[in-house]
Amino acid sequence: RTIFENHARRFESEFHEDMTALGVKEPDVITRVTEYVPQIVDYIQGIIDNGFGYASNGSVYFNTINFKSEGYDYRKLKPGVDTSAEEMAEGEGALASGEGSEKKHPNDFALW
């Protein structure tokens, strides 16, 4: 294992010790995102290929406008109602769309 894996496993072990001390049952399966990076990259590439994702400044965002224009429904907070700018700002804080934002639309969100 690499130094990075060892570092992560140390904190993973401490987390499990804490959960045991709190009386939380151990999980049946442990899934580590680092073990699935190629599959995640392929999945996100599929979203981009379908026109629902775009790259911006080293990140990949989900394009909610394109998604909605294809007839799909997307609402971040309330079904049937567009999320207001105030709600977006509250939910994302400094990451909210604004001047200098990497997003095409305030409701777009990071995939990668």
PDB file of C-alpha atoms in Angstrom:
ATOM      1  CA  ARG A   1       0.000   0.000   0.000  1.00  0.00           C
ATOM      2  CA  THR A   2       1.088   3.540  -0.646  1.00  0.00           C
ATOM      3  CA  ILE A   3       1.718   6.148   2.012  1.00  0.00           C
ATOM      4  CA  PHE A   4      -1.626   7.736   1.050  1.00  0.00           C
ATOM      5  CA  GLU A   5      -3.533   4.493   1.540  1.00  0.00           C
ATOM      6  CA  ASN A   6      -1.843   3.941   4.897  1.00  0.00           C
ATOM      7  CA  HIS A   7      -2.752   7.472   5.966  1.00  0.00           C
ATOM      8  CA  ALA A   8      -6.396   6.983   4.935  1.00  0.00           C
ATOM      9  CA  ARG A   9      -6.633   3.546   6.609  1.00  0.00           C
ATOM     10  CA  ARG A  10      -5.366   5.019   9.881  1.00  0.00           C
ATOM     11  CA  PHE A  11      -8.248   7.490   9.999  1.00  0.00           C
ATOM     12  CA  GLU A  12     -10.671   4.868   8.729  1.00  0.00           C
ATOM     13  CA  SER A  13      -9.614   2.621  11.609  1.00  0.00           C
ATOM     14  CA  GLU A  14     -10.084   5.436  14.136  1.00  0.00           C
ATOM     15  CA  PHE A  15     -13.536   6.126  12.690  1.00  0.00           C
ATOM     16  CA  HIS A  16     -14.538   2.474  13.111  1.00  0.00           C
ATOM     17  CA  GLU A  17     -13.200   2.462  16.680  1.00  0.00           C
ATOM     18  CA  ASP A  18     -15.292   5.543  17.446  1.00  0.00           C
ATOM     19  CA  MET A  19     -18.385   3.942  15.907  1.00  0.00           C
ATOM     20  CA  THR A  20     -17.843   0.798  17.989  1.00  0.00           C
ATOM     21  CA  ALA A  21     -17.486   2.930  21.130  1.00  0.00           C
ATOM     22  CA  LEU A  22     -20.814   4.576  20.257  1.00  0.00           C
ATOM     23  CA  GLY A  23     -22.490   1.195  19.818  1.00  0.00           C
ATOM     24  CA  VAL A  24     -22.872   1.472  16.042  1.00  0.00           C
ATOM     25  CA  LYS A  25     -22.822  -1.865  14.234  1.00  0.00           C
ATOM     26  CA  GLU A  26     -19.983  -2.521  11.791  1.00  0.00           C
ATOM     27  CA  PRO A  27     -20.861  -2.247   8.105  1.00  0.00           C
ATOM     28  CA  ASP A  28     -21.275  -5.416   6.047  1.00  0.00           C
ATOM     29  CA  VAL A  29     -19.306  -3.867   3.178  1.00  0.00           C
ATOM     30  CA  ILE A  30     -16.831  -1.012   2.968  1.00  0.00           C
ATOM     31  CA  THR A  31     -16.684   0.806  -0.348  1.00  0.00           C
ATOM     32  CA  ARG A  32     -13.821   3.204  -0.944  1.00  0.00           C
ATOM     33  CA  VAL A  33     -14.254   5.695  -3.758  1.00  0.00           C
ATOM     34  CA  THR A  34     -10.532   5.440  -4.546  1.00  0.00           C
ATOM     35  CA  GLU A  35     -11.101   1.841  -5.604  1.00  0.00           C
ATOM     36  CA  TYR A  36     -13.643   2.911  -8.251  1.00  0.00           C
ATOM     37  CA  VAL A  37     -12.107   6.024  -9.833  1.00  0.00           C
ATOM     38  CA  PRO A  38     -11.942   4.589 -13.400  1.00  0.00           C
ATOM     39  CA  GLN A  39     -15.631   3.611 -13.264  1.00  0.00           C
ATOM     40  CA  ILE A  40     -16.582   7.036 -11.877  1.00  0.00           C
ATOM     41  CA  VAL A  41     -14.618   8.809 -14.608  1.00  0.00           C
ATOM     42  CA  ASP A  42     -16.357   6.664 -17.262  1.00  0.00           C
ATOM     43  CA  TYR A  43     -19.775   7.399 -15.737  1.00  0.00           C
ATOM     44  CA  ILE A  44     -19.145  11.156 -15.675  1.00  0.00           C
ATOM     45  CA  GLN A  45     -17.835  10.999 -19.247  1.00  0.00           C
ATOM     46  CA  GLY A  46     -21.163   9.430 -20.207  1.00  0.00           C
ATOM     47  CA  ILE A  47     -23.000  12.353 -18.607  1.00  0.00           C
ATOM     48  CA  ILE A  48     -20.827  14.768 -20.618  1.00  0.00           C
ATOM     49  CA  ASP A  49     -21.352  12.736 -23.811  1.00  0.00           C
ATOM     50  CA  ASN A  50     -25.139  12.930 -23.263  1.00  0.00           C
ATOM     51  CA  GLY A  51     -24.879  16.739 -23.103  1.00  0.00           C
ATOM     52  CA  PHE A  52     -25.681  17.002 -19.415  1.00  0.00           C
ATOM     53  CA  GLY A  53     -22.187  17.812 -18.154  1.00  0.00           C
ATOM     54  CA  TYR A  54     -19.422  20.268 -18.980  1.00  0.00           C
ATOM     55  CA  ALA A  55     -15.851  20.919 -17.925  1.00  0.00           C
ATOM     56  CA  SER A  56     -14.934  24.269 -16.412  1.00  0.00           C
ATOM     57  CA  ASN A  57     -11.610  25.262 -14.884  1.00  0.00           C
ATOM     58  CA  GLY A  58     -10.631  21.698 -13.957  1.00  0.00           C
ATOM     59  CA  SER A  59     -14.051  20.708 -12.612  1.00  0.00           C
ATOM     60  CA  VAL A  60     -17.030  18.990 -14.220  1.00  0.00           C
ATOM     61  CA  TYR A  61     -20.527  20.341 -13.621  1.00  0.00           C
ATOM     62  CA  PHE A  62     -24.003  18.931 -14.236  1.00  0.00           C
ATOM     63  CA  ASN A  63     -25.916  21.207 -16.618  1.00  0.00           C
ATOM     64  CA  THR A  64     -29.396  21.517 -15.126  1.00  0.00           C
ATOM     65  CA  ILE A  65     -30.663  23.694 -18.002  1.00  0.00           C
ATOM     66  CA  ASN A  66     -29.788  21.069 -20.642  1.00  0.00           C
ATOM     67  CA  PHE A  67     -31.309  18.372 -18.424  1.00  0.00           C
ATOM     68  CA  LYS A  68     -34.570  20.311 -18.110  1.00  0.00           C
ATOM     69  CA  SER A  69     -34.601  21.184 -21.838  1.00  0.00           C
ATOM     70  CA  GLU A  70     -34.700  17.445 -22.622  1.00  0.00           C
ATOM     71  CA  GLY A  71     -37.923  17.130 -20.629  1.00  0.00           C
ATOM     72  CA  TYR A  72     -36.460  15.882 -17.361  1.00  0.00           C
ATOM     73  CA  ASP A  73     -37.357  17.490 -14.056  1.00  0.00           C
ATOM     74  CA  TYR A  74     -34.687  18.702 -11.678  1.00  0.00           C
ATOM     75  CA  ARG A  75     -35.301  20.651  -8.505  1.00  0.00           C
ATOM     76  CA  LYS A  76     -32.666  21.037  -5.872  1.00  0.00           C
ATOM     77  CA  LEU A  77     -34.809  21.746  -2.837  1.00  0.00           C
ATOM     78  CA  LYS A  78     -38.534  21.699  -3.638  1.00  0.00           C
ATOM     79  CA  PRO A  79     -40.325  19.543  -6.207  1.00  0.00           C
ATOM     80  CA  GLY A  80     -42.273  21.610  -8.733  1.00  0.00           C
ATOM     81  CA  VAL A  81     -40.625  24.911  -7.796  1.00  0.00           C
ATOM     82  CA  ASP A  82     -37.364  26.413  -9.029  1.00  0.00           C
ATOM     83  CA  THR A  83     -34.829  26.995  -6.287  1.00  0.00           C
ATOM     84  CA  SER A  84     -34.411  30.685  -5.512  1.00  0.00           C
ATOM     85  CA  ALA A  85     -31.064  32.469  -5.591  1.00  0.00           C
ATOM     86  CA  GLU A  86     -31.298  32.948  -1.827  1.00  0.00           C
ATOM     87  CA  GLU A  87     -31.787  29.216  -1.260  1.00  0.00           C
ATOM     88  CA  MET A  88     -28.849  28.395  -3.527  1.00  0.00           C
ATOM     89  CA  ALA A  89     -26.594  30.876  -1.725  1.00  0.00           C
ATOM     90  CA  GLU A  90     -27.621  29.444   1.633  1.00  0.00           C
ATOM     91  CA  GLY A  91     -26.913  25.897   0.477  1.00  0.00           C
ATOM     92  CA  GLU A  92     -23.594  26.576  -1.230  1.00  0.00           C
ATOM     93  CA  GLY A  93     -22.172  29.585   0.575  1.00  0.00           C
ATOM     94  CA  ALA A  94     -19.004  30.810  -1.113  1.00  0.00           C
ATOM     95  CA  LEU A  95     -19.393  28.187  -3.863  1.00  0.00           C
ATOM     96  CA  ALA A  96     -22.636  29.746  -5.095  1.00  0.00           C
ATOM     97  CA  SER A  97     -22.684  31.074  -8.620  1.00  0.00           C
ATOM     98  CA  GLY A  98     -21.747  34.688  -8.975  1.00  0.00           C
ATOM     99  CA  GLU A  99     -19.107  36.868 -10.503  1.00  0.00           C
ATOM    100  CA  GLY A 100     -16.169  34.680 -11.487  1.00  0.00           C
ATOM    101  CA  SER A 101     -18.217  31.489 -11.107  1.00  0.00           C
ATOM    102  CA  GLU A 102     -17.196  28.419 -13.075  1.00  0.00           C
ATOM    103  CA  LYS A 103     -20.839  27.412 -13.524  1.00  0.00           C
ATOM    104  CA  LYS A 104     -23.011  28.179 -16.541  1.00  0.00           C
ATOM    105  CA  HIS A 105     -26.123  28.383 -14.340  1.00  0.00           C
ATOM    106  CA  PRO A 106     -26.564  28.888 -10.580  1.00  0.00           C
ATOM    107  CA  ASN A 107     -28.341  25.517 -10.162  1.00  0.00           C
ATOM    108  CA  ASP A 108     -25.554  23.536 -11.854  1.00  0.00           C
ATOM    109  CA  PHE A 109     -23.562  21.390  -9.449  1.00  0.00           C
ATOM    110  CA  ALA A 110     -20.144  19.780  -9.380  1.00  0.00           C
ATOM    111  CA  LEU A 111     -19.764  16.168 -10.473  1.00  0.00           C
ATOM    112  CA  TRP A 112     -15.981  16.157 -10.252  1.00  0.00           C
TER     113      TRP A 112
END
